[in-house]
XYZ file of C-alpha atoms in Angstrom:
365
model
C -20.669 14.038 -13.551
C -22.692 15.799 -16.181
C -22.554 15.580 -19.939
C -20.938 19.021 -19.973
C -17.936 17.807 -17.965
C -16.704 14.597 -19.608
C -13.631 12.795 -18.369
C -10.596 13.199 -20.601
C -8.926 10.355 -22.415
C -7.227 7.960 -20.038
C -8.026 7.359 -16.407
C -8.700 9.790 -13.604
C -7.396 8.880 -10.175
C -8.841 10.865 -7.286
C -6.990 10.591 -3.969
C -8.777 11.731 -0.824
C -6.139 12.977 1.599
C -8.757 13.772 4.233
C -9.754 10.093 4.193
C -6.090 9.105 4.469
C -5.687 11.270 7.548
C -8.932 9.962 9.046
C -7.744 6.380 8.532
C -4.503 7.141 10.353
C -6.521 8.450 13.308
C -8.688 5.311 13.356
C -5.626 3.064 13.261
C -3.837 5.066 15.948
C -6.849 4.674 18.212
C -7.184 0.944 17.472
C -3.491 0.247 18.070
C -3.427 1.752 21.564
C 0.320 2.272 21.172
C 2.283 5.288 22.363
C 3.007 6.108 18.706
C 1.548 5.192 15.331
C 3.755 5.486 12.267
C 2.823 5.219 8.583
C 4.187 2.889 5.914
C 4.562 4.909 2.713
C 6.588 2.480 0.611
C 5.726 1.853 -3.058
C 5.077 5.585 -3.485
C 2.613 5.539 -0.581
C 0.920 2.467 -2.048
C 0.473 4.261 -5.344
C -1.010 7.417 -3.807
C 2.166 9.517 -4.012
C 4.690 10.029 -1.189
C 5.029 13.727 -2.001
C 1.364 14.332 -1.145
C 0.558 11.563 1.312
C 3.474 12.076 3.702
C 2.840 15.807 4.369
C -0.867 15.088 4.899
C -0.035 12.459 7.497
C 2.568 14.720 9.102
C -0.042 17.451 9.445
C -2.274 14.931 11.217
C 0.460 14.169 13.756
C 2.372 11.242 12.250
C 6.078 11.648 12.975
C 7.578 8.312 11.874
C 7.497 6.804 8.397
C 8.630 3.538 6.829
C 9.751 3.039 3.226
C 11.430 0.137 1.425
C 14.295 1.678 -0.557
C 16.703 4.591 -0.528
C 15.017 6.290 -3.474
C 11.690 6.300 -1.610
C 13.400 7.532 1.532
C 14.926 10.503 -0.280
C 11.509 11.448 -1.668
C 10.043 11.140 1.810
C 12.836 13.229 3.329
C 12.061 16.034 0.907
C 8.348 15.780 1.714
C 8.704 15.606 5.520
C 12.101 17.102 6.413
C 11.823 16.583 10.170
C 10.374 13.061 10.224
C 12.025 9.870 11.414
C 12.311 7.728 8.277
C 13.143 4.031 8.496
C 14.218 2.052 5.429
C 12.795 -1.452 5.727
C 15.165 -3.166 3.299
C 18.256 -2.048 5.168
C 21.057 -0.729 2.992
C 23.307 -2.159 0.255
C 27.017 -2.596 0.997
C 28.901 0.688 0.943
C 25.792 2.884 0.908
C 25.803 3.912 4.558
C 27.092 7.430 3.710
C 24.055 8.113 1.501
C 21.708 7.095 4.307
C 23.556 9.176 6.849
C 23.650 12.264 4.638
C 19.849 12.282 4.538
C 19.414 11.305 8.214
C 17.755 8.017 7.262
C 17.456 5.060 9.602
C 18.134 1.641 8.080
C 16.344 -1.425 9.400
C 19.270 -3.747 10.041
C 18.567 -7.419 9.484
C 21.949 -9.121 9.276
C 25.190 -9.268 11.202
C 26.999 -7.649 8.265
C 24.611 -4.687 8.156
C 24.889 -4.172 11.909
C 28.679 -4.262 11.791
C 28.853 -1.866 8.809
C 26.453 0.662 10.366
C 28.297 0.490 13.715
C 31.599 1.077 11.902
C 30.142 4.119 10.139
C 29.021 5.473 13.500
C 32.496 5.006 14.931
C 34.197 6.547 11.902
C 31.978 9.621 11.974
C 32.044 9.896 15.732
C 28.266 10.271 15.733
C 25.873 7.480 16.628
C 23.037 7.686 14.145
C 19.960 5.565 14.888
C 18.809 2.389 13.187
C 16.256 -0.348 13.781
C 16.960 -4.019 14.432
C 14.812 -6.526 12.528
C 14.418 -9.973 14.059
C 12.515 -12.580 12.038
C 9.854 -14.399 14.070
C 8.321 -16.496 11.305
C 8.438 -14.856 7.870
C 11.837 -16.298 6.873
C 12.454 -13.364 4.605
C 14.609 -10.680 6.258
C 16.072 -10.241 9.715
C 18.138 -12.030 12.341
C 16.787 -15.296 13.664
C 15.280 -15.226 17.154
C 18.346 -17.013 18.635
C 20.635 -14.508 16.888
C 18.562 -11.630 18.191
C 18.627 -12.933 21.737
C 22.390 -13.592 21.541
C 23.030 -10.023 20.340
C 21.224 -8.470 23.324
C 23.743 -6.827 25.604
C 26.466 -6.806 22.949
C 28.219 -3.421 22.640
C 27.293 -3.516 18.938
C 23.705 -2.697 19.861
C 24.751 0.663 21.271
C 27.396 1.236 18.603
C 24.829 0.629 15.864
C 22.438 3.119 17.469
C 19.590 0.602 17.718
C 16.556 2.609 18.823
C 13.801 0.287 17.574
C 13.319 -3.481 17.741
C 10.906 -4.852 15.167
C 9.525 -7.950 13.496
C 6.933 -8.579 10.805
C 3.667 -10.488 11.177
C 2.997 -13.329 8.765
C -0.800 -13.594 8.808
C -2.282 -11.080 11.231
C -5.346 -10.691 8.994
C -6.333 -14.329 9.671
C -8.334 -14.564 12.855
C -6.989 -16.903 15.552
C -4.002 -17.966 13.483
C -1.658 -19.838 15.862
C 1.357 -18.507 13.989
C 0.464 -14.982 15.121
C 0.412 -16.177 18.742
C 3.772 -17.868 18.207
C 5.253 -14.671 16.766
C 3.841 -12.503 19.543
C 5.338 -14.817 22.170
C 8.748 -14.806 20.476
C 8.638 -11.035 20.183
C 7.781 -10.714 23.881
C 10.983 -12.619 24.696
C 12.964 -10.317 22.455
C 11.455 -7.191 24.038
C 12.461 -8.438 27.469
C 16.035 -8.908 26.212
C 16.226 -5.305 24.945
C 14.961 -3.142 27.832
C 14.804 0.558 27.111
C 14.555 0.072 23.335
C 11.197 0.733 21.657
C 9.514 -2.157 19.915
C 7.213 -2.485 16.901
C 5.257 -5.524 15.711
C 1.761 -4.444 14.641
C 0.973 -3.861 10.986
C -2.483 -2.777 9.745
C -4.192 -5.978 10.878
C -1.995 -6.304 13.951
C -3.304 -2.957 15.168
C -6.499 -4.798 16.139
C -4.734 -7.614 18.024
C -3.885 -6.862 21.675
C -1.097 -9.466 21.663
C 0.747 -7.553 18.927
C 0.744 -4.109 20.529
C 4.037 -2.557 21.519
C 5.535 0.945 21.486
C 5.071 1.751 17.804
C 2.386 0.595 15.356
C 3.216 0.754 11.663
C 0.082 0.391 9.502
C 0.292 0.450 5.722
C -2.473 -0.953 3.507
C -5.348 0.082 5.772
C -4.230 3.710 5.630
C -5.163 3.724 1.952
C -8.600 2.160 2.438
C -7.855 -1.573 2.437
C -9.743 -3.720 4.919
C -7.441 -4.778 7.783
C -10.008 -7.323 9.008
C -11.162 -9.439 6.058
C -14.561 -10.966 6.628
C -15.686 -8.073 8.782
C -16.924 -4.628 7.913
C -14.148 -2.323 6.748
C -13.540 0.436 9.326
C -11.443 2.449 6.880
C -12.587 5.192 4.552
C -11.893 4.750 0.813
C -8.944 6.861 -0.289
C -8.717 6.200 -4.029
C -11.301 6.467 -6.768
C -10.489 5.393 -10.313
C -12.556 6.392 -13.324
C -11.991 5.957 -17.032
C -13.625 7.754 -19.921
C -15.869 6.047 -22.429
C -14.350 6.354 -25.882
C -17.079 4.758 -27.958
C -20.459 3.006 -27.712
C -21.498 0.295 -30.158
C -24.333 -2.130 -30.692
C -23.504 -5.770 -31.474
C -25.739 -8.587 -32.617
C -26.024 -12.045 -31.129
C -23.041 -14.182 -32.095
C -20.616 -11.280 -32.591
C -17.344 -11.360 -30.659
C -15.340 -8.717 -28.838
C -11.677 -8.274 -27.978
C -8.510 -10.196 -28.766
C -8.875 -13.861 -29.708
C -12.670 -13.525 -29.815
C -13.021 -14.980 -26.322
C -16.384 -13.334 -25.689
C -19.439 -13.900 -27.812
C -22.595 -11.842 -27.476
C -25.409 -14.055 -26.185
C -27.926 -11.671 -27.729
C -28.089 -8.060 -28.887
C -25.751 -6.122 -26.597
C -24.528 -2.580 -26.136
C -20.768 -2.240 -25.556
C -18.651 0.654 -24.308
C -14.891 0.905 -24.742
C -12.915 2.502 -21.896
C -9.625 4.354 -22.202
C -7.722 2.246 -19.683
C -5.923 -1.099 -19.719
C -3.173 -3.183 -18.218
C -0.558 -0.557 -19.114
C -2.365 1.568 -16.545
C -1.967 -1.101 -13.893
C -5.381 -2.689 -14.249
C -4.699 -6.437 -14.345
C -5.289 -8.418 -17.504
C -6.420 -11.194 -15.178
C -9.610 -9.173 -14.636
C -10.751 -10.411 -18.052
C -14.191 -11.964 -17.727
C -14.415 -11.170 -14.019
C -13.989 -7.434 -13.646
C -16.711 -4.821 -13.461
C -17.118 -1.061 -13.763
C -19.987 1.119 -12.593
C -21.741 3.190 -15.253
C -24.742 5.289 -14.310
C -25.021 3.443 -11.003
C -25.117 0.024 -12.677
C -22.385 -2.597 -12.486
C -21.314 -3.553 -15.999
C -19.116 -6.599 -16.670
C -15.892 -6.638 -18.644
C -16.136 -8.491 -21.945
C -13.243 -9.671 -24.079
C -9.665 -9.490 -22.893
C -8.389 -6.503 -20.950
C -5.899 -5.060 -23.418
C -2.983 -2.694 -23.034
C -4.916 0.565 -23.255
C -8.578 -0.459 -23.492
C -11.317 -2.335 -21.664
C -14.693 -3.257 -23.172
C -17.824 -3.228 -21.000
C -21.244 -4.684 -21.562
C -23.349 -1.625 -20.732
C -26.678 -3.006 -21.950
C -28.154 -2.532 -18.478
C -26.815 0.982 -17.915
C -29.121 3.994 -18.347
C -28.936 5.574 -21.803
C -28.254 9.031 -20.362
C -25.029 7.732 -18.774
C -23.666 6.522 -22.108
C -21.900 9.183 -24.090
C -18.419 9.910 -25.337
C -16.289 11.047 -22.382
C -18.728 9.733 -19.758
C -17.108 8.185 -16.657
C -17.021 4.530 -15.735
C -15.862 3.819 -12.185
C -13.394 0.977 -11.704
C -12.561 1.668 -8.033
C -15.315 3.311 -6.024
C -19.111 3.331 -6.073
C -19.186 0.025 -4.218
C -16.182 -1.525 -5.980
C -13.636 -1.377 -3.167
C -9.964 -2.302 -3.391
C -10.415 -5.771 -1.989
C -13.269 -6.591 -4.360
C -11.284 -5.345 -7.353
C -8.342 -7.448 -6.239
C -10.483 -10.556 -5.933
C -11.909 -10.054 -9.410
C -8.358 -10.050 -10.744
C -7.320 -13.111 -8.759
C -5.013 -11.024 -6.594
C -5.145 -8.706 -3.576
C -5.964 -5.038 -3.142
C -2.326 -4.309 -2.313
C -1.314 -5.182 -5.859
C -4.095 -3.082 -7.338
C -3.016 -0.054 -5.303
C 0.703 -0.305 -5.901
C 0.247 -0.750 -9.660
C -1.837 2.385 -10.128
C -0.600 3.771 -13.415
C 1.515 6.769 -14.288
C -0.797 7.884 -17.096
C -3.707 8.844 -14.896
C -4.833 12.380 -14.354
C -4.349 12.678 -10.599
C -6.624 14.812 -8.458
C -5.875 15.303 -4.749
C -8.672 16.339 -2.434
C -8.388 17.327 1.190
């Protein structure tokens, strides 16, 4: 970016839809399943359902997963013909809203199954839903014994169950015995529900033969996260985050920066203040550990990350890269999602899903 095209105040988030589509192709190939869906919950992991879902549809994705009704309605508007499953099921009495938008709840309790089956009977139309059986997460879903006991019950047909699913606990951990335990339990469930499609693999599960079934449902990896920690990332980066430099200043040895004076200059330093902070979703926990790239040089955060501002030590950055409006890269240029998450003491998922509403958003395809 040249001096004649400075970044505006605030952050600039660039979302590469071509990379998103390419990642879906890679995951579909890795999964070796008859169908690969896409998880677009949390506003497509911060990338925007309204733009991400049509891009994936154009690539051939026909099934999508969201968490809540509000997300499902946004997805329905974006991809009118898609199959849309709602992972968190549905609240009591809200079946009509799901049915009006042709949404498919993921049913995880006896009460939900009974209520959806009753709605099917009342309407005289069997609308589809998924059945969630818990194989180790202890979060949502029927227990394995409950799932096996339900097999063959007329409620399965009455509830329109067209997909059997479970959720992996730690598929990203190589050779985790819990994954083998879950895969074995899910195999028993699949055998009890012949003729009904099954889905177990998430982003990391796509790479595990024991977790393959009829439908893969990757999420995080679609957006550039590494599905195989400790190995090279096969995914293309989808998001790039830049913030504009507001001001450059020189400080002497012994001077402090930021709230509570928690950083002291060890010698003469050059500081740059960025127009971005924790109100934009960049974690305050990055204080003292985060970095941004300025002029090709990694520059550490100094002082506390504040609500709207971050201070960098840019002493090592080239002078020509330091001017009012110049960009500093916080995601991209070698700072990938997983690295940014680690520097904040969290995971890339949290970084993605907290991407702020104040950013200028640019979509490229």
